[in-house]
Short mmCIF file of C-alpha atoms in Angstrom, two decimals:
data_model
loop_
_atom_site.label_atom_id
_atom_site.label_comp_id
_atom_site.label_asym_id
_atom_site.label_seq_id
_atom_site.Cartn_x
_atom_site.Cartn_y
_atom_site.Cartn_z
CA MET A 11 7.78 -22.61 23.41
CA THR A 12 9.34 -20.20 20.92
CA ALA A 13 9.36 -16.62 22.18
CA LEU A 14 6.89 -14.42 20.34
CA HIS A 15 9.52 -11.98 19.17
CA GLU A 16 11.54 -14.76 17.56
CA VAL A 17 8.77 -15.68 15.13
CA ARG A 18 9.34 -13.94 11.83
CA SER A 19 6.72 -15.67 9.67
CA GLY A 20 3.56 -13.67 9.13
CA THR A 21 1.68 -16.79 8.14
CA VAL A 22 2.64 -18.62 11.33
CA LEU A 23 1.64 -15.66 13.48
CA VAL A 24 -1.77 -15.35 11.85
CA GLU A 25 -2.34 -19.10 12.18
CA ARG A 26 -1.44 -19.00 15.89
CA ALA A 27 -3.69 -16.01 16.43
CA ARG A 28 -6.57 -17.77 14.69
CA ALA A 29 -6.20 -20.81 16.91
CA ALA A 30 -6.14 -18.65 20.05
CA GLN A 31 -9.13 -16.57 18.94
CA THR A 32 -11.51 -19.51 19.03
CA GLY A 33 -11.59 -19.65 22.81
CA TRP A 34 -11.16 -15.92 23.38
CA GLY A 35 -13.97 -15.00 21.01
CA ALA A 36 -16.32 -17.54 22.61
CA LEU A 37 -16.19 -15.70 25.93
CA GLU A 38 -18.89 -13.21 26.83
CA VAL A 39 -17.75 -9.61 26.75
CA GLU A 40 -18.17 -9.45 30.55
CA GLU A 41 -15.63 -12.25 30.89
CA ARG A 42 -13.10 -10.53 28.65
CA VAL A 43 -13.51 -7.29 30.59
CA ALA A 44 -12.97 -9.15 33.86
CA MET A 45 -9.83 -10.85 32.57
CA LEU A 46 -8.32 -7.51 31.51
CA GLY A 47 -9.62 -5.53 34.48
CA ARG A 48 -6.15 -5.24 36.02
CA LEU A 49 -4.77 -3.45 32.95
CA PRO A 50 -4.92 0.15 34.30
CA ARG A 51 -3.08 -0.89 37.47
CA VAL A 52 -0.51 -2.82 35.44
CA LEU A 53 0.16 0.25 33.30
CA LEU A 54 0.50 2.46 36.38
CA ARG A 55 2.92 0.02 38.01
CA ASN A 56 5.06 0.03 34.84
CA LEU A 57 4.73 3.76 34.13
CA ASP A 58 8.44 4.53 34.32
CA ARG A 59 9.41 1.40 32.43
CA ILE A 60 7.13 2.36 29.54
CA ALA A 61 8.42 5.93 29.48
CA ASP A 62 12.03 4.75 29.55
CA VAL A 63 11.68 2.55 26.49
CA ILE A 64 9.72 5.21 24.57
CA VAL A 65 12.46 7.79 25.20
CA ALA A 66 15.23 5.33 24.37
CA GLU A 67 13.78 4.31 21.01
CA ASN A 68 11.84 7.37 19.89
CA GLY A 69 13.97 10.16 21.36
CA LYS A 70 11.10 12.37 22.51
CA PRO A 71 11.31 14.27 25.82
CA ARG A 72 10.31 12.18 28.82
CA ALA A 73 7.55 14.63 29.72
CA GLU A 74 5.93 13.97 26.34
CA ALA A 75 6.26 10.21 26.75
CA LEU A 76 4.33 10.46 30.00
CA ALA A 77 1.81 13.13 29.00
CA HIS A 78 1.06 11.98 25.48
CA GLU A 79 1.33 8.21 25.77
CA VAL A 80 1.38 6.60 29.21
CA VAL A 81 -1.25 8.67 31.01
CA PRO A 82 -3.65 8.66 28.03
CA GLY A 83 -3.08 4.90 27.77
CA ILE A 84 -4.26 4.40 31.34
CA ALA A 85 -7.29 6.64 30.70
CA LEU A 86 -8.07 4.74 27.49
CA ALA A 87 -7.92 1.41 29.33
CA ARG A 88 -10.36 2.64 31.98
CA ARG A 89 -12.72 4.03 29.35
CA HIS A 90 -12.81 0.92 27.14
CA LEU A 91 -13.11 -1.46 30.08
CA GLY A 92 -15.96 0.62 31.48
CA ALA A 93 -17.84 0.96 28.19
CA ALA A 94 -17.30 -2.45 26.58
CA VAL A 95 -20.23 -4.34 28.10
CA ALA A 96 -22.83 -1.68 27.33
CA THR A 97 -21.42 -1.05 23.85
CA LEU A 98 -20.77 -4.62 22.71
CA GLY A 99 -23.59 -6.47 24.44
CA PRO A 100 -26.79 -7.54 22.62
CA ALA A 101 -29.13 -4.70 21.70
CA ARG A 102 -32.89 -4.97 21.05
CA ILE A 103 -34.22 -3.52 17.78
CA SER A 104 -37.91 -2.63 17.45
CA SER A 105 -39.51 -2.85 14.02
CA LEU A 106 -42.21 -0.61 12.60
CA THR A 107 -43.41 -3.18 10.07
CA ALA A 108 -42.75 -6.40 12.00
CA PRO A 109 -43.90 -5.90 15.61
CA HIS A 110 -44.59 -9.63 15.86
CA ARG A 111 -40.85 -10.36 15.63
CA LYS A 112 -38.14 -10.02 18.28
CA THR A 113 -34.87 -8.77 16.78
CA VAL A 114 -31.45 -8.54 18.43
CA ARG A 115 -28.32 -6.79 17.17
CA LEU A 116 -25.13 -8.73 18.04
CA HIS A 117 -21.56 -7.47 17.83
CA ARG A 118 -19.36 -10.28 16.55
CA PRO A 119 -15.55 -10.26 16.44
CA TYR A 120 -13.93 -10.28 13.03
CA GLY A 121 -11.47 -12.97 14.09
CA VAL A 122 -7.80 -12.12 13.57
CA VAL A 123 -6.89 -8.43 13.43
CA VAL A 124 -3.50 -7.32 12.15
CA ALA A 125 -2.46 -3.98 13.67
CA ILE A 126 0.42 -2.14 12.00
CA ALA A 127 1.62 0.75 14.16
CA PRO A 128 4.00 3.71 13.61
CA TRP A 129 7.01 4.98 15.52
CA ASN A 130 5.87 8.49 16.46
CA LEU A 131 3.49 7.45 19.27
CA PRO A 132 4.97 3.98 19.64
CA PHE A 133 2.98 3.03 22.74
CA LEU A 134 -0.36 4.83 22.62
CA ILE A 135 -1.24 4.21 18.97
CA PRO A 136 -0.76 0.42 19.07
CA PHE A 137 -2.44 0.32 22.48
CA SER A 138 -5.47 2.11 20.99
CA GLN A 139 -5.51 -0.44 18.14
CA VAL A 140 -5.08 -3.55 20.28
CA LEU A 141 -7.32 -3.00 23.31
CA PRO A 142 -10.71 -2.47 21.59
CA ALA A 143 -9.98 -5.32 19.20
CA LEU A 144 -9.29 -7.66 22.13
CA LEU A 145 -12.33 -6.57 24.12
CA ALA A 146 -14.50 -7.25 21.07
CA GLY A 147 -13.25 -10.84 21.00
CA ASN A 148 -10.61 -10.67 18.30
CA SER A 149 -7.09 -11.97 18.53
CA VAL A 150 -4.43 -9.51 17.37
CA VAL A 151 -1.10 -9.68 15.59
CA LEU A 152 0.72 -6.44 16.36
CA LYS A 153 3.54 -5.22 14.12
CA PRO A 154 5.16 -2.17 15.68
CA SER A 155 7.49 0.01 13.64
CA GLU A 156 10.89 -1.52 13.05
CA LEU A 157 12.27 1.73 14.53
CA THR A 158 10.58 1.15 17.91
CA PRO A 159 10.38 -2.64 18.36
CA ARG A 160 11.07 -2.73 22.09
CA VAL A 161 8.03 -0.56 22.82
CA GLY A 162 5.94 -3.19 21.06
CA GLU A 163 7.53 -5.94 23.11
CA VAL A 164 6.78 -4.12 26.36
CA LEU A 165 3.16 -3.57 25.32
CA VAL A 166 2.64 -7.29 24.67
CA GLU A 167 4.31 -8.15 27.98
CA LEU A 168 1.98 -5.78 29.85
CA PHE A 169 -1.12 -7.42 28.39
CA ALA A 170 0.22 -10.79 29.48
CA GLU A 171 0.84 -9.41 32.97
CA ALA A 172 -2.74 -8.14 33.07
CA GLY A 173 -4.06 -11.66 32.41
CA LEU A 174 -4.52 -11.97 28.65
CA PRO A 175 -4.36 -15.65 27.64
CA ASP A 176 -1.34 -16.86 25.73
CA GLY A 177 -1.50 -16.45 21.97
CA VAL A 178 -4.37 -13.96 21.85
CA LEU A 179 -1.89 -11.13 21.23
CA GLN A 180 1.02 -12.01 18.95
CA LEU A 181 4.02 -9.76 18.24
CA ALA A 182 5.51 -9.45 14.75
CA LEU A 183 8.88 -7.72 14.53
CA GLY A 184 10.12 -6.64 11.13
CA ASP A 185 9.84 -4.04 8.39
CA GLY A 186 7.24 -3.46 5.70
CA THR A 187 8.00 -6.80 4.09
CA LEU A 188 6.66 -8.58 7.17
CA GLY A 189 3.64 -6.28 7.22
CA ALA A 190 2.84 -7.30 3.65
CA GLU A 191 3.26 -10.95 4.57
CA LEU A 192 0.85 -10.59 7.48
CA ILE A 193 -1.82 -9.18 5.19
CA SER A 194 -1.22 -11.85 2.56
CA ALA A 195 -1.76 -14.49 5.27
CA GLY A 196 -5.45 -13.57 5.23
CA PRO A 197 -6.40 -12.02 8.59
CA ASP A 198 -9.96 -10.77 9.03
CA LYS A 199 -9.24 -7.06 9.45
CA VAL A 200 -6.22 -4.76 9.14
CA LEU A 201 -5.59 -1.60 11.15
CA PHE A 202 -2.86 0.68 9.84
CA THR A 203 -1.50 4.01 11.05
CA GLY A 204 1.22 5.59 8.95
CA SER A 205 1.93 7.34 5.68
CA LEU A 206 -0.46 7.81 2.79
CA ALA A 207 1.85 5.92 0.41
CA THR A 208 2.00 2.84 2.64
CA GLY A 209 -1.71 3.10 3.41
CA ARG A 210 -2.47 2.78 -0.29
CA LYS A 211 -0.36 -0.37 -0.43
CA VAL A 212 -2.22 -1.78 2.58
CA MET A 213 -5.56 -1.11 0.90
CA ALA A 214 -4.42 -2.73 -2.34
CA ALA A 215 -3.17 -5.84 -0.53
CA ALA A 216 -6.34 -6.11 1.54
CA ALA A 217 -8.55 -5.64 -1.52
CA ALA A 218 -7.31 -8.94 -2.96
CA PHE A 219 -9.40 -10.89 -0.40
CA PRO A 220 -11.15 -8.43 0.39
CA ILE A 221 -10.32 -7.63 4.03
CA PRO A 222 -11.81 -4.56 5.78
CA VAL A 223 -9.24 -1.97 6.79
CA GLY A 224 -9.03 0.97 9.16
CA LEU A 225 -6.56 3.66 8.10
CA GLU A 226 -5.15 6.71 9.85
CA LEU A 227 -2.83 8.36 7.37
CA GLY A 228 -1.79 11.67 8.87
CA GLY A 229 -2.53 15.21 7.82
CA VAL A 230 -1.43 18.74 7.10
CA ASP A 231 -3.48 20.08 9.97
CA ALA A 232 -4.36 23.73 10.33
CA ALA A 233 -5.07 26.33 12.97
CA ILE A 234 -7.41 29.16 12.01
CA VAL A 235 -6.83 32.39 13.96
CA LEU A 236 -9.59 34.98 13.83
CA GLU A 237 -8.95 38.67 14.38
CA ASP A 238 -10.38 38.60 17.93
CA ALA A 239 -8.14 35.77 19.15
CA ASP A 240 -5.97 36.32 22.22
CA LEU A 241 -2.50 36.85 20.75
CA GLU A 242 -0.48 35.51 23.70
CA PHE A 243 -2.64 32.45 24.24
CA THR A 244 -2.89 31.56 20.56
CA THR A 245 0.80 31.94 19.68
CA SER A 246 1.72 29.76 22.66
CA ALA A 247 -0.80 27.13 21.54
CA VAL A 248 0.53 27.13 17.97
CA ALA A 249 4.17 27.05 19.10
CA TRP A 250 3.46 23.89 21.08
CA GLY A 251 1.03 22.37 18.58
CA ALA A 252 3.54 22.64 15.76
CA ASN A 253 6.52 21.28 17.67
CA PHE A 254 5.53 18.64 20.24
CA ASN A 255 7.15 15.30 19.45
CA GLY A 256 9.48 17.26 17.16
CA GLY A 257 6.50 17.97 14.92
CA GLN A 258 6.37 14.25 14.16
CA ALA A 259 2.67 13.75 14.82
CA CYS A 260 -0.14 13.28 12.34
CA CYS A 261 -2.13 15.92 14.24
CA SER A 262 0.58 18.55 14.72
CA ILE A 263 -0.18 22.03 13.40
CA GLU A 264 1.57 22.41 10.04
CA ARG A 265 -0.52 25.28 8.61
CA VAL A 266 -1.80 28.45 10.27
CA LEU A 267 -4.42 30.71 8.72
CA VAL A 268 -4.40 34.15 10.37
CA HIS A 269 -6.87 36.97 9.81
CA THR A 270 -5.15 39.86 8.06
CA GLU A 271 -5.83 42.23 10.98
CA LEU A 272 -3.78 40.02 13.31
CA TYR A 273 -1.29 38.66 10.77
CA GLU A 274 1.75 40.86 11.37
CA PRO A 275 1.70 40.85 15.21
CA PHE A 276 0.95 37.12 15.14
CA LEU A 277 3.99 36.38 12.96
CA ALA A 278 6.28 38.48 15.13
CA ARG A 279 5.07 36.96 18.40
CA LEU A 280 5.13 33.37 17.11
CA ALA A 281 8.64 33.80 15.68
CA ASP A 282 9.86 35.05 19.06
CA LYS A 283 8.37 32.07 20.89
CA LEU A 284 9.75 29.55 18.40
CA ARG A 285 13.24 31.00 18.84
CA ARG A 286 12.99 30.39 22.58
CA ILE A 287 12.20 26.66 22.31
CA ASP A 288 15.15 24.68 23.70
CA VAL A 289 16.03 22.26 20.94
CA ARG A 290 17.94 19.84 23.16
CA THR A 291 15.39 19.49 25.94
CA ASP A 292 12.05 20.22 24.25
CA LEU A 293 12.33 19.02 20.63
CA ALA A 294 12.65 15.42 19.53
CA PRO A 295 15.11 14.82 16.68
CA ALA A 296 14.08 13.34 13.35
CA ILE A 297 13.47 9.65 13.92
CA ASP A 298 15.90 8.75 11.13
CA GLU A 299 17.88 10.30 8.30
CA ARG A 300 15.07 9.74 5.80
CA GLN A 301 12.69 11.92 7.83
CA HIS A 302 15.41 14.51 8.31
CA ARG A 303 15.79 14.76 4.52
CA VAL A 304 12.07 15.54 4.17
CA TRP A 305 12.50 18.48 6.55
CA GLN A 306 15.49 19.73 4.59
CA ARG A 307 13.71 19.36 1.24
CA HIS A 308 10.66 21.34 2.32
CA LEU A 309 12.76 24.13 3.80
CA GLU A 310 15.00 24.35 0.73
CA ALA A 311 11.98 24.43 -1.58
CA ALA A 312 10.42 27.25 0.48
CA ARG A 313 13.61 29.32 0.26
CA ALA A 314 13.88 28.66 -3.47
CA ALA A 315 10.30 29.90 -3.91
CA GLY A 316 11.20 33.22 -2.27
CA LEU A 317 9.32 32.56 0.96
CA THR A 318 10.55 33.88 4.29
CA VAL A 319 12.06 31.11 6.43
CA GLN A 320 12.85 31.91 10.05
CA GLY A 321 14.68 29.21 11.99
CA GLY A 322 15.18 25.78 10.49
CA GLU A 323 18.92 25.75 11.18
CA GLN A 324 20.41 22.29 10.80
CA LEU A 325 22.04 20.98 13.97
CA ALA A 326 23.85 17.75 14.73
CA ASP A 327 22.08 14.46 15.45
CA ARG A 328 19.14 15.12 13.09
CA HIS A 329 17.95 18.17 15.05
CA ILE A 330 16.78 21.45 13.54
CA THR A 331 15.55 24.61 15.19
CA SER A 332 11.82 25.20 14.88
CA ALA A 333 11.04 26.80 11.52
CA LEU A 334 8.44 29.42 10.57
CA ILE A 335 7.60 29.94 6.88
CA SER A 336 5.56 32.86 5.54
CA GLY A 337 5.00 34.84 2.35
CA ASP A 338 2.32 35.70 -0.17
CA GLN A 339 2.76 32.43 -2.10
CA VAL A 340 3.02 30.12 0.89
CA THR A 341 -0.24 28.31 0.06
CA GLU A 342 1.35 27.08 -3.17
CA ALA A 343 4.45 25.66 -1.48
CA GLU A 344 5.17 21.99 -0.89
CA VAL A 345 5.34 22.65 2.85
CA TRP A 346 1.70 23.79 2.76
CA ILE A 347 0.39 20.97 0.59
CA GLU A 348 2.31 17.90 1.75
CA GLU A 349 3.00 16.56 5.22
CA THR A 350 6.38 17.71 6.59
CA PHE A 351 6.10 15.75 9.83
CA GLY A 352 8.63 17.95 11.56
CA PRO A 353 9.10 21.18 13.57
CA VAL A 354 8.03 23.38 10.64
CA VAL A 355 4.92 25.57 10.45
CA ALA A 356 3.68 27.71 7.53
CA VAL A 357 1.51 30.82 7.98
CA ALA A 358 -0.89 32.42 5.51
CA ARG A 359 -3.39 35.25 5.83
CA PHE A 360 -7.12 35.51 5.08
CA ASP A 361 -9.69 38.32 5.20
CA THR A 362 -13.06 36.57 5.64
CA ASP A 363 -14.30 33.45 7.40
CA ALA A 364 -15.43 32.08 4.04
CA ARG A 365 -11.89 32.46 2.69
CA ALA A 366 -10.45 30.69 5.74
CA VAL A 367 -12.79 27.76 5.18
CA GLU A 368 -11.89 27.68 1.49
CA LEU A 369 -8.15 27.62 2.18
CA HIS A 370 -8.53 24.99 4.88
CA ASN A 371 -10.74 22.66 2.84
CA ALA A 372 -8.52 22.91 -0.23
CA SER A 373 -6.26 20.34 1.44
CA GLU A 374 -6.89 16.72 0.51
CA TYR A 375 -6.13 15.78 4.12
CA GLY A 376 -8.67 16.14 6.91
CA LEU A 377 -7.58 14.90 10.32
CA THR A 378 -7.83 17.80 12.77
CA ALA A 379 -8.22 21.56 12.89
CA SER A 380 -8.10 24.24 15.58
CA VAL A 381 -10.01 27.52 15.64
CA PHE A 382 -9.03 30.44 17.88
CA SER A 383 -11.52 33.26 18.53
CA GLY A 384 -12.98 35.34 21.32
CA ASP A 385 -16.43 34.59 19.88
CA VAL A 386 -17.01 30.88 20.57
CA ALA A 387 -20.35 30.84 18.75
CA ARG A 388 -18.69 32.21 15.61
CA ALA A 389 -15.90 29.67 15.97
CA ARG A 390 -18.45 26.84 16.25
CA THR A 391 -20.16 27.99 13.06
CA LEU A 392 -16.84 28.07 11.25
CA ALA A 393 -15.77 24.69 12.67
CA ALA A 394 -18.92 23.03 11.33
CA ARG A 395 -17.81 23.97 7.81
CA LEU A 396 -14.34 22.46 8.08
CA ARG A 397 -13.45 19.14 6.49
CA ALA A 398 -11.73 17.59 9.50
CA GLY A 399 -12.45 14.65 11.78
CA SER A 400 -11.86 16.67 14.97
CA VAL A 401 -11.99 20.43 15.55
CA ALA A 402 -10.91 22.11 18.78
CA ILE A 403 -11.91 25.66 19.63
CA ASN A 404 -9.29 27.66 21.55
CA ASP A 405 -7.08 24.63 22.03
CA VAL A 406 -4.77 22.47 19.95
CA ALA A 407 -6.83 19.69 18.38
CA ALA A 408 -3.99 17.22 18.95
CA THR A 409 -4.92 17.16 22.64
CA LEU A 410 -8.21 15.48 21.72
CA TYR A 411 -6.26 12.28 21.04
CA SER A 412 -5.59 12.07 24.76
CA THR A 413 -9.33 12.15 25.56
CA PRO A 414 -10.45 8.51 25.45
CA GLU A 415 -14.18 9.25 25.15
CA LEU A 416 -13.77 11.08 21.82
CA PRO A 417 -13.69 9.22 18.49
CA TRP A 418 -10.51 9.88 16.55
CA GLY A 419 -9.95 9.71 12.81
CA GLY A 420 -10.03 11.68 9.61
CA ILE A 421 -11.43 12.00 6.13
CA GLY A 422 -9.92 12.09 2.66
CA ARG A 423 -6.19 11.41 2.57
CA SER A 424 -6.24 11.21 6.36
CA GLY A 425 -8.01 7.86 6.13
CA PHE A 426 -11.15 6.38 7.63
CA GLY A 427 -12.29 4.41 10.65
CA ARG A 428 -12.14 5.62 14.23
CA SER A 429 -10.08 4.86 17.29
CA HIS A 430 -11.05 5.90 20.83
CA GLY A 431 -14.57 6.21 22.18
CA VAL A 432 -17.31 3.67 21.58
CA ASP A 433 -16.57 3.96 17.85
CA ALA A 434 -13.32 2.05 18.35
CA LEU A 435 -15.16 -0.81 20.04
CA LEU A 436 -17.82 -0.89 17.34
CA ASP A 437 -15.19 -0.74 14.57
CA ALA A 438 -13.69 -3.94 16.02
CA CYS A 439 -16.88 -5.90 15.26
CA TRP A 440 -19.16 -6.91 12.48
CA VAL A 441 -22.87 -6.67 13.14
CA GLN A 442 -25.18 -9.67 13.09
CA VAL A 443 -28.96 -9.44 13.28
CA VAL A 444 -30.87 -12.37 14.83
CA ASP A 445 -34.61 -12.26 14.24
CA ALA A 446 -37.05 -14.64 15.98
CA PRO A 447 -40.80 -15.00 16.63
CA ARG A 448 -42.16 -12.97 19.51
CA GLY A 449 -45.01 -15.46 20.17
CA PRO A 450 -45.43 -19.13 19.15
CA ALA A 451 -42.53 -20.82 17.41
CA PHE A 452 -44.60 -21.25 14.25
CA GLY A 453 -47.51 -19.07 13.23
CA PRO A 454 -49.65 -18.94 10.10
CA LYS A 455 -48.07 -19.00 6.67
CA ARG A 456 -47.00 -15.55 5.56
CA PRO A 457 -49.54 -13.77 3.36
CA TRP A 458 -46.81 -12.65 0.94
CA TRP A 459 -45.81 -16.23 0.12
CA TYR A 460 -47.03 -17.87 -3.09
CA PRO A 461 -49.37 -17.57 -4.88
CA TYR A 462 -49.52 -13.85 -5.71
CA GLY A 463 -52.58 -11.96 -6.85
CA PRO A 464 -54.08 -8.49 -7.23
CA GLU A 465 -55.41 -8.56 -3.65
CA LEU A 466 -51.81 -8.85 -2.36
CA GLU A 467 -50.78 -5.78 -4.34
CA ASP A 468 -53.78 -3.84 -2.97
CA ALA A 469 -52.88 -4.93 0.57
CA PHE A 470 -49.36 -3.59 0.24
CA ARG A 471 -50.67 -0.31 -1.16
CA GLU A 472 -52.77 0.08 2.00
CA LEU A 473 -49.80 -0.83 4.16
CA ALA A 474 -47.56 1.67 2.35
CA ALA A 475 -50.11 4.42 2.99
CA GLY A 476 -50.20 3.53 6.68
CA VAL A 477 -46.38 3.50 7.01
CA ALA A 478 -46.14 6.87 5.29
CA ALA A 479 -48.87 8.48 7.41
CA PRO A 480 -47.76 10.61 10.39
CA GLY A 481 -48.48 9.26 13.86
CA PRO A 482 -49.42 5.79 15.11
CA ALA A 483 -53.08 6.08 14.13
CA GLY A 484 -52.26 6.17 10.43
CA LEU A 485 -50.03 3.13 10.72
CA VAL A 486 -52.65 1.15 12.64
CA GLY A 487 -55.34 2.12 10.15
CA GLY A 488 -53.22 1.12 7.18
CA ALA A 489 -52.31 -2.18 8.79
CA GLN A 490 -55.95 -2.94 9.51
CA ARG A 491 -57.05 -2.19 5.96
CA ALA A 492 -54.19 -4.28 4.59
CA GLY A 493 -55.13 -7.12 6.93
CA ARG A 494 -58.72 -7.18 5.75
CA ARG A 495 -57.65 -7.44 2.13
CA LEU A 496 -55.24 -10.24 2.98
CA LEU A 497 -57.95 -12.19 4.83
CA THR A 498 -60.21 -11.88 1.81
CA MET A 499 -57.41 -13.13 -0.41
CA LEU A 500 -56.63 -16.10 1.87
CA SER A 501 -60.28 -17.12 2.00
CA ARG A 502 -60.24 -17.48 -1.76
CA GLN A 503 -56.92 -19.27 -2.20
CA PRO A 504 -54.70 -20.55 0.65
CA LYS A 505 -50.94 -20.13 0.53
CA LEU A 506 -48.63 -22.90 -0.63
#
């Protein structure tokens, strides 16, 4: 049999996945959970192997590969395996207006899911796309980034080692051309994590069918620092949140809004901490020269605009020192508005909570936000006004991605759909309602069938009054009055 990674045809891969899905989707969710039950132990046994290939292809520090990808992957596997049966099993639905019927909500797999993953979290992101889709009964064609193909290969091999049947998870290796071919082959859903520009192309291609899509398109995420925040704690949090993975994370802190009372000491303390980050051991390089040019362009534009740029020195091998940008016009700069995706953070000041919310929500992105304050109640109030999918108080919101119980996703230019939590399992399904008689297989003909008449209209007026009335007594009374009118009508002219 041809090795999965040798198949370059998107059409062939989708066809193979569709054939494999028939048997996989016919299993009960309990059976799928049992077949993948070994997955956490398989990941643990291969922990160092996974970390090695992430570091080799992505270049991030090994500590980040373990902390941000492998360990959260094991936790995510445990969470989804533990929640799948309760989340995806049949659910009873009671009806206010049809108590004589028994209704069940079923969660049905889409069929073939195409998952297109990025290079910045080359293991955890595709893992979070693939696992819930499989547990829901879909087959998956995974296209990892062409910059991190071996991580994708290892992921597929680990699912096979855990017991996934052959063909249920296919691997597609190639660039964006292959991704477009996979979508044009007509899968049943597409999951994409990546840039806004490519996400728009994915949506346009999927709209031709149409195919439902889930998009996670990054952000220009912000930290809001109130005047009562702990200076040492908060500057350490921002220094890490802006620079982990070399700043190449959709949820890294790219903007900081600091209350004017804390602005000057915050800038000085953050600049000192950024200078002390060891570029060679703690900062990942730009993944490629194209990304490195984005960093350079944003820094050059900031300098040209008269903003203060501390750090940002260009080093060899696509490294730069962590950069801090500030100035009165920083909120008008490209680095504030567009995603830099690098070790660069811009800082602006505000004087009221309302102004902080206004500056934050002016962004068309809305993935995560962080709020730092000694008054947690005040921070909660402010957080509820932010346009962001996840908000962390006195922590970096990026860490929420490592918590498998929490839904993850954004709004606006950051996309839609959710990974993690029960939302990821539910997003992998379409909902079917099956309605059946509660008593005898066949009862009397329905009173609202033909012919119509004024008595039928009067009956529904009585029923509407009962449904609108508060409490069960009003509903029962309305139903009884409607029933009497219907009986009178039926005695005069039976239904067809």
